[in-house]
DNA sequence: GTGGTCTAGACCACT
DNA sequence: GTGGTCTAGACCACC
């Protein structure tokens, strides 16, 4: 289930990154399984190989992928301990979105329920 | 409390937009109060007036500001009814961040607690 | 029934002009009746006298008002014969709006009905 | 058929917007066809690229264009459902013009005929 | 190649 | 005074 929207303002390589993150976190892509080669991926998505390469590099930088020279890229194990800076940044973004949702009329309760539902999916 | 980081990759005008959103949502800026003129804001931030204008225009488009010709820009009233598309987009972003937080080792419980604390602040 | 919206991007003086046009065409303001002085009008609308002055000058230019020095401004008689250039310009604008309405999904029939209703009001 | 009048009081970028709207609504520009790049358009019209960019951005905001990063801008599909606010605004403008035409001596009948002729063209 | 951001500075319209 | 438009030209990100 790969969703790429060329018309979206979000860069394609970021969309590829997010799709992989989503599939890894949901468990659809298992640890140590091989991901398609850059060329195959590019062909399948109908985008430029350079774009896929940039996405893979990003995923490797964020420790979602690891690469074995000559063999391709693979799904990495979940990080043992994340840097607190990363976590803090994510919480920062989270609070901004929550505040905006509340400003737009959503209630804390609705948001909590939404997260619970999300959790059961990903669990 | 205005935080602009000129070295940041994020465009300056977006940073201005986010700062204003934050201050409006937190209640630090009240409905119908006047915001600094484009020129003054630009001078204070040390950026070009066009950059500030772009931010103000964006805020007006998102209904956070309204402009009275010849008089300046003002904080708008909170939206009566948000479009469901906006809410859906926010939930989409929310779920991406929650997923990443969980992948980074945070638990649903920790996140829920975080949101509860947030809620009591903004309430 | 004077409707001025300061938050609107349309210049206030234009809004004043349109309000007068509307009231004259609908017959609420009769030929040769006196309109409020610039100062009174400005006070009542809560706008700058210069703004009202600009509107009155515009209405005089378009032959909706005539001014008697020392006595004030008055509603003019409907024009005997409009210049064909003015009429052509109005039809130009009309066709642009009709095209856009049709593009937005309205039908010719709906538009015709709308105009008929309009007509019976103004008649 | 692009008509730009640099001497006109109407901003250039608005003229560009209106020209594109006209060509899209008339069907001269088809869905998903590519429009000239900002730079090319600017060169052809003899104006600054920023001016064209502003026009394109406006057209994108009004859902006439969509942009693919790195590839250019394209004609969007006609809107599935227009917001009633947009329609109402157009009818508001329509009624103002009709009223003025009647004041200028045109009859409802003449206007209706004009619209009918218009309709058969665009059909 | 594409669009996006930013600057510096001029000029105009509205209040 | 206010915001709005436009130009010229630089630099960046994405594809």
XYZ file of C-alpha atoms (C1' of nucleotides) in Angstrom:
522
model
C 0.000 0.000 0.000
C 2.122 2.833 -1.308
C 0.449 6.212 -1.639
C 2.244 8.798 -3.769
C 0.476 11.990 -4.781
C 2.423 13.890 -7.402
C 0.103 16.878 -7.151
C 0.860 17.289 -3.465
C 3.274 20.046 -2.511
C 5.141 17.652 -0.263
C 8.312 16.488 -2.028
C 7.982 13.047 -3.531
C 11.034 11.720 -1.717
C 9.464 12.719 1.602
C 6.287 10.931 0.650
C 8.324 7.819 -0.089
C 10.048 8.143 3.282
C 6.743 8.469 5.098
C 5.234 5.527 3.297
C 8.139 3.324 4.354
C 7.972 4.578 7.922
C 4.281 3.815 8.037
C 4.717 0.303 6.680
C 7.620 -0.439 8.998
C 5.867 0.832 12.093
C 2.655 -1.007 11.241
C 4.652 -4.205 10.904
C 3.878 -4.762 7.218
C 7.601 -4.646 6.545
C 9.594 -6.959 8.794
C 13.007 -6.482 10.284
C 15.843 -7.570 8.014
C 13.577 -8.021 5.008
C 14.928 -6.624 1.777
C 13.357 -3.562 0.174
C 13.079 -3.208 -3.602
C 16.100 -1.827 -5.403
C 16.126 1.853 -6.190
C 15.558 1.189 -9.881
C 12.646 -1.174 -9.330
C 11.045 1.178 -6.861
C 11.424 4.098 -9.234
C 9.931 2.116 -12.088
C 6.995 0.979 -10.009
C 6.217 4.458 -8.673
C 6.878 6.142 -11.996
C 9.332 8.595 -10.527
C 12.967 9.426 -11.085
C 15.515 6.999 -9.551
C 17.313 9.961 -8.008
C 14.156 10.690 -6.045
C 14.020 7.165 -4.647
C 17.707 7.267 -3.880
C 17.218 10.404 -1.857
C 14.399 8.754 0.087
C 16.478 5.639 0.823
C 19.390 7.748 1.980
C 17.064 9.628 4.289
C 15.644 6.405 5.695
C 19.130 5.113 6.273
C 20.053 8.317 8.063
C 17.020 7.943 10.305
C 17.967 4.296 11.032
C 14.916 2.777 9.377
C 17.066 1.143 6.699
C 20.531 -0.312 6.638
C 22.444 -1.003 3.478
C 24.705 -3.903 2.605
C 26.978 -2.986 -0.239
C 26.212 -5.007 -3.291
C 23.131 -6.594 -1.775
C 20.711 -3.740 -1.355
C 18.825 -2.091 1.494
C 17.079 -3.790 4.398
C 14.648 -2.905 7.149
C 16.517 -2.079 10.338
C 15.647 -3.169 13.850
C 13.752 -0.630 15.950
C 16.175 1.679 17.716
C 17.215 0.569 21.196
C 17.208 4.061 22.565
C 16.254 7.148 20.676
C 18.078 10.359 21.259
C 16.111 12.558 23.588
C 16.473 15.425 21.111
C 14.486 13.516 18.517
C 11.801 12.625 21.000
C 11.596 16.191 22.226
C 11.194 17.477 18.668
C 8.383 15.035 18.030
C 6.598 16.081 21.211
C 7.033 19.677 20.147
C 5.269 18.955 16.857
C 2.659 16.911 18.658
C 1.742 19.720 21.003
C 1.428 22.189 18.111
C -1.018 19.917 16.335
C -3.014 19.182 19.457
C -3.315 22.881 20.208
C -4.519 23.571 16.706
C -7.044 20.728 16.850
C -8.437 22.092 20.102
C -8.536 25.570 18.581
C -10.495 24.129 15.679
C -13.103 22.810 18.059
C -11.978 19.241 18.752
C -12.018 18.088 22.381
C -9.269 16.346 24.320
C -11.586 13.360 24.630
C -12.028 13.027 20.871
C -8.282 13.195 20.370
C -7.605 10.602 23.060
C -10.103 8.242 21.467
C -8.491 8.782 18.080
C -5.094 7.870 19.487
C -6.448 4.774 21.187
C -7.930 3.551 17.935
C -4.637 4.268 16.197
C -2.814 2.315 18.868
C -4.881 -0.786 18.457
C -4.213 -0.767 14.729
C -0.503 -0.446 15.037
C -0.222 -2.784 17.996
C 7.777 35.641 22.593
C 8.712 35.521 18.959
C 11.187 32.900 17.876
C 12.702 33.306 14.420
C 15.722 31.315 13.344
C 17.151 32.733 10.130
C 19.487 29.763 9.760
C 16.659 27.282 9.939
C 15.722 25.481 6.767
C 12.104 26.336 7.333
C 11.153 29.485 5.388
C 11.092 32.630 7.479
C 7.545 33.484 6.492
C 6.367 30.076 7.713
C 8.109 30.615 11.008
C 6.316 33.913 11.360
C 3.021 32.222 10.562
C 3.603 29.526 13.150
C 4.610 32.001 15.817
C 1.422 33.945 15.315
C -0.688 30.794 15.286
C 0.909 29.720 18.532
C 0.304 33.058 20.209
C -3.278 33.258 18.982
C -4.138 29.721 20.027
C -2.546 30.167 23.427
C -4.622 33.284 23.946
C -1.682 35.669 24.190
C -3.094 37.619 21.274
C -6.719 38.609 21.664
C -9.446 38.888 19.090
C -9.533 42.200 17.226
C -6.234 43.358 18.644
C -3.928 44.959 16.119
C -0.716 43.274 15.093
C 2.429 45.258 14.242
C 2.469 46.770 10.780
C 4.327 44.856 8.105
C 7.105 47.423 8.096
C 7.511 47.460 11.877
C 7.478 43.684 12.079
C 10.060 43.451 9.331
C 12.268 45.949 11.086
C 11.960 44.153 14.396
C 12.701 40.738 12.928
C 15.426 42.062 10.675
C 13.860 40.672 7.530
C 12.427 42.114 4.368
C 8.901 43.593 4.485
C 7.874 41.365 1.589
C 8.627 38.343 3.715
C 6.402 39.570 6.504
C 3.709 40.468 4.023
C 3.745 36.929 2.723
C 3.295 35.615 6.258
C 0.453 38.023 6.990
C -1.252 37.129 3.753
C -1.002 33.464 4.637
C -2.471 34.110 8.077
C -5.281 36.041 6.468
C -5.952 33.178 4.083
C -6.139 30.801 7.025
C -8.550 33.156 8.803
C -6.223 34.007 11.678
C -5.922 37.638 10.566
C -8.147 40.113 8.858
C -6.970 43.316 7.227
C -8.509 46.765 7.196
C -7.138 48.750 4.295
C -5.105 51.684 5.432
C -5.288 50.658 9.071
C -3.410 47.418 9.417
C -4.010 43.780 10.276
C -5.950 42.394 13.216
C -6.498 39.097 14.996
C -9.627 37.415 13.662
C -12.312 35.695 15.694
C -11.882 31.940 16.089
C -13.561 30.041 13.253
C -17.188 29.160 13.889
C -17.018 25.938 11.986
C -13.816 24.462 10.666
C -13.941 22.648 7.373
C -13.754 18.932 7.864
C -10.909 18.819 5.348
C -8.718 20.891 7.660
C -9.542 18.697 10.644
C -8.845 15.558 8.634
C -5.472 16.899 7.564
C -4.552 17.656 11.145
C -5.531 14.148 12.247
C -3.456 12.763 9.420
C -0.413 14.633 10.694
C -1.235 13.611 14.244
C -1.299 9.937 13.402
C 2.052 10.137 11.597
C 3.680 11.691 14.627
C 2.087 9.270 17.073
C 3.284 6.342 14.978
C 6.795 7.696 14.935
C 6.770 8.345 18.675
C 5.682 4.773 19.327
C 8.391 3.487 17.011
C 10.906 5.534 18.943
C 9.935 3.705 22.099
C 7.275 5.926 23.630
C 4.140 4.222 24.891
C 0.534 5.159 24.265
C 0.231 5.839 27.956
C 3.067 8.335 27.996
C 1.565 10.155 25.017
C -1.875 10.294 26.581
C -0.420 11.726 29.764
C 1.469 14.318 27.726
C -1.730 15.386 26.011
C -3.596 15.613 29.299
C -0.958 17.923 30.709
C -1.112 20.009 27.531
C -4.850 20.216 27.817
C -4.790 21.594 31.317
C -2.363 24.284 30.223
C -4.428 25.501 27.353
C -7.699 25.188 29.212
C -29.923 50.033 4.671
C -26.239 50.828 4.373
C -23.831 47.901 4.486
C -20.178 48.720 5.090
C -17.724 45.952 5.908
C -14.409 47.359 7.064
C -12.810 43.914 7.009
C -13.585 43.491 3.333
C -10.724 44.025 0.915
C -12.916 46.224 -1.234
C -12.072 49.887 -0.546
C -14.554 51.557 1.741
C -15.248 54.371 -0.696
C -16.226 51.803 -3.333
C -18.556 50.156 -0.866
C -20.176 53.517 -0.226
C -20.545 54.070 -3.970
C -22.167 50.681 -4.446
C -24.547 51.192 -1.562
C -25.743 54.443 -3.068
C -26.065 52.910 -6.506
C -28.107 50.080 -5.055
C -30.445 52.414 -3.172
C -30.883 54.720 -6.155
C -31.606 51.921 -8.579
C -34.027 50.237 -6.191
C -35.884 53.512 -5.859
C -35.247 53.951 -2.130
C -33.556 57.219 -2.907
C -35.626 59.504 -5.116
C -34.539 61.856 -7.821
C -33.550 65.294 -6.572
C -33.623 64.261 -2.917
C -30.722 65.482 -0.854
C -28.090 63.069 0.433
C -26.444 63.526 3.843
C -23.494 65.875 4.022
C -20.059 64.355 3.818
C -19.435 64.997 7.492
C -22.709 63.490 8.665
C -22.251 60.483 6.463
C -18.707 59.973 7.735
C -19.865 60.243 11.333
C -22.708 57.796 10.824
C -20.533 55.228 9.060
C -17.605 55.742 11.389
C -15.181 56.361 8.581
C -12.922 59.182 7.536
C -14.619 62.163 5.809
C -12.027 61.939 3.040
C -13.322 58.478 2.276
C -16.889 59.708 1.925
C -15.734 62.630 -0.163
C -14.024 60.277 -2.557
C -17.193 58.223 -2.856
C -19.358 61.284 -3.513
C -16.941 62.517 -6.161
C -17.076 59.117 -7.823
C -20.880 59.109 -7.775
C -20.920 62.563 -9.274
C -18.540 61.441 -11.999
C -20.808 58.521 -12.814
C -23.831 60.865 -12.935
C -25.619 59.358 -9.945
C -25.215 62.571 -7.946
C -25.172 66.208 -8.826
C -23.855 68.888 -6.518
C -25.162 72.368 -5.882
C -22.482 74.529 -4.390
C -23.291 75.509 -0.866
C -26.372 73.286 -0.716
C -24.996 69.784 -0.870
C -25.356 66.756 -3.130
C -28.541 65.412 -4.685
C -29.703 62.292 -6.463
C -29.541 62.791 -10.220
C -32.107 61.747 -12.785
C -31.442 58.446 -14.579
C -29.264 59.026 -17.638
C -31.152 59.617 -20.877
C -28.695 57.681 -22.930
C -25.690 55.860 -21.624
C -22.503 55.786 -23.630
C -22.233 52.546 -25.518
C -18.731 52.080 -24.121
C -20.104 51.866 -20.585
C -22.779 49.423 -21.614
C -20.271 47.303 -23.482
C -17.995 47.154 -20.460
C -20.862 46.051 -18.256
C -21.822 43.312 -20.711
C -18.206 42.231 -20.765
C -18.220 41.827 -16.990
C -21.605 40.157 -17.141
C -20.436 37.509 -19.570
C -17.353 36.758 -17.447
C -19.511 36.141 -14.402
C -22.055 34.070 -16.282
C -19.280 31.898 -17.712
C -17.831 31.349 -14.276
C -21.224 30.506 -12.796
C -21.811 27.926 -15.518
C -18.317 26.538 -14.927
C -19.178 26.223 -11.253
C -22.165 24.070 -12.122
C -25.022 26.561 -12.308
C -27.378 26.227 -15.268
C -28.574 28.940 -17.613
C -32.070 28.296 -16.333
C -31.118 28.943 -12.731
C -29.419 32.166 -13.714
C -32.384 33.362 -15.758
C -34.700 32.678 -12.856
C -32.387 34.584 -10.538
C -32.453 37.588 -12.843
C -36.224 37.495 -13.138
C -36.582 37.531 -9.381
C -34.126 40.413 -9.215
C -36.117 42.255 -11.783
C -39.381 42.003 -9.885
C -37.705 43.384 -6.781
C -36.196 46.364 -8.467
C -39.221 47.039 -10.634
C -5.301 34.653 -26.913
C -3.674 36.361 -23.969
C -4.598 39.964 -23.336
C -2.395 41.877 -20.915
C -2.579 45.625 -20.622
C 0.347 46.948 -18.619
C -1.181 50.411 -18.468
C -4.398 49.127 -16.966
C -5.062 49.916 -13.329
C -5.884 46.296 -12.686
C -2.805 44.477 -11.336
C -0.948 42.460 -13.924
C -1.140 39.278 -11.916
C -4.921 39.577 -11.756
C -5.079 40.041 -15.490
C -3.052 36.875 -15.909
C -5.407 35.059 -13.552
C -8.460 36.212 -15.461
C -6.985 35.290 -18.803
C -6.300 31.772 -17.615
C -9.749 31.455 -16.059
C -11.295 32.575 -19.312
C -9.314 30.102 -21.373
C -10.002 27.248 -18.971
C -13.712 27.931 -18.748
C -14.030 28.270 -22.504
C -12.335 24.921 -22.903
C -9.328 26.228 -24.791
C -7.083 24.800 -22.099
C -7.703 21.166 -21.316
C -7.508 19.302 -18.057
C -4.017 18.119 -17.131
C -2.355 20.034 -19.918
C 0.792 21.831 -18.909
C 0.923 25.603 -18.799
C 4.084 27.529 -19.691
C 6.699 27.677 -16.974
C 6.754 30.783 -14.826
C 9.958 31.936 -16.470
C 8.702 31.373 -20.017
C 5.412 33.072 -19.308
C 7.197 36.033 -17.763
C 9.457 36.318 -20.753
C 6.572 36.130 -23.185
C 4.500 38.721 -21.348
C 7.477 40.936 -20.667
C 6.890 41.002 -16.931
C 8.791 39.851 -13.878
C 8.711 36.138 -13.020
C 7.525 36.988 -9.509
C 4.435 38.559 -10.988
C 3.619 35.419 -12.935
C 4.342 33.289 -9.889
C 1.825 35.292 -7.907
C -0.777 34.701 -10.599
C -0.049 30.981 -10.769
C -0.222 30.695 -6.993
C -3.572 32.429 -7.017
C -4.852 30.066 -9.698
C -3.640 27.149 -7.646
C -5.412 28.479 -4.583
C -8.610 28.756 -6.599
C -8.161 25.181 -7.841
C -7.671 26.083 -11.484
C -4.055 24.889 -11.460
C -2.131 22.236 -9.668
C 1.636 22.102 -9.412
C 4.028 19.198 -9.603
C 7.318 20.128 -7.998
C 10.131 20.174 -10.478
C 7.802 19.652 -13.417
C 5.608 22.678 -13.672
C 1.975 23.687 -13.367
C -1.024 22.009 -14.932
C -4.701 22.674 -15.561
C -6.775 21.108 -12.776
C -9.982 19.168 -13.190
C -13.173 21.213 -12.852
C -14.342 21.364 -9.242
C -16.654 18.520 -8.223
C -18.639 20.661 -5.849
C -18.243 24.374 -5.571
C -18.562 25.919 -2.158
C -21.847 27.715 -1.802
C -19.954 30.767 -0.587
C -18.262 31.128 -3.961
C -21.534 30.766 -5.805
C -23.208 33.289 -3.534
C -20.418 35.790 -4.141
C -20.790 35.395 -7.893
C -24.545 35.939 -7.679
C -23.890 39.021 -5.575
C -21.655 40.442 -8.303
C -24.172 39.395 -10.930
C -27.009 41.269 -9.283
C -24.907 44.438 -8.959
C -24.142 44.398 -12.661
C -27.704 43.616 -13.676
C -28.978 46.482 -11.548
C -26.529 48.865 -13.146
C -27.393 47.682 -16.645
C -31.081 48.260 -15.964
C -30.302 51.693 -14.587
C -28.354 52.432 -17.742
C -31.451 51.749 -19.773
C -31.118 48.090 -20.696
C -34.185 45.917 -20.268
C -34.469 42.549 -18.586
C -35.405 41.126 -21.967
C -32.244 42.370 -23.638
C -30.142 40.926 -20.853
C -31.863 37.562 -20.994
C -31.295 37.387 -24.731
C -27.626 38.255 -24.231
C -27.248 35.418 -21.741
C -28.971 32.967 -24.042
C -26.587 33.795 -26.850
C -23.664 33.420 -24.450
C -24.956 30.049 -23.376
C -25.072 28.638 -26.876
C -21.476 29.737 -27.445
C -20.085 28.064 -24.373
C -22.133 24.947 -24.794
C 14.867 22.106 -16.041
C 11.053 23.324 -12.497
C 8.989 26.275 -8.666
C 10.053 28.583 -3.955
C 12.224 31.958 -0.968
C 14.330 36.227 -0.021
C 16.268 40.882 -0.601
C 16.378 45.812 -1.895
C 14.034 49.265 -3.328
C 10.416 51.883 -6.110
C 5.720 53.314 -6.723
C 0.709 53.334 -5.882
C -3.900 53.232 -3.429
C -6.488 53.763 0.716
C -7.505 55.966 5.269
C 0.507 56.158 8.251
C -1.296 51.480 6.240
C -1.027 47.424 2.859
C -0.458 46.144 -2.307
C 2.090 45.729 -6.596
C 6.105 45.285 -9.286
C 10.982 44.891 -10.612
C 15.729 42.952 -10.668
C 18.373 39.664 -9.305
C 20.317 36.072 -6.023
C 20.086 31.516 -4.037
C 17.965 27.064 -2.925
C 15.292 22.573 -3.229
C 13.272 19.224 -6.096
C 13.090 16.232 -10.154
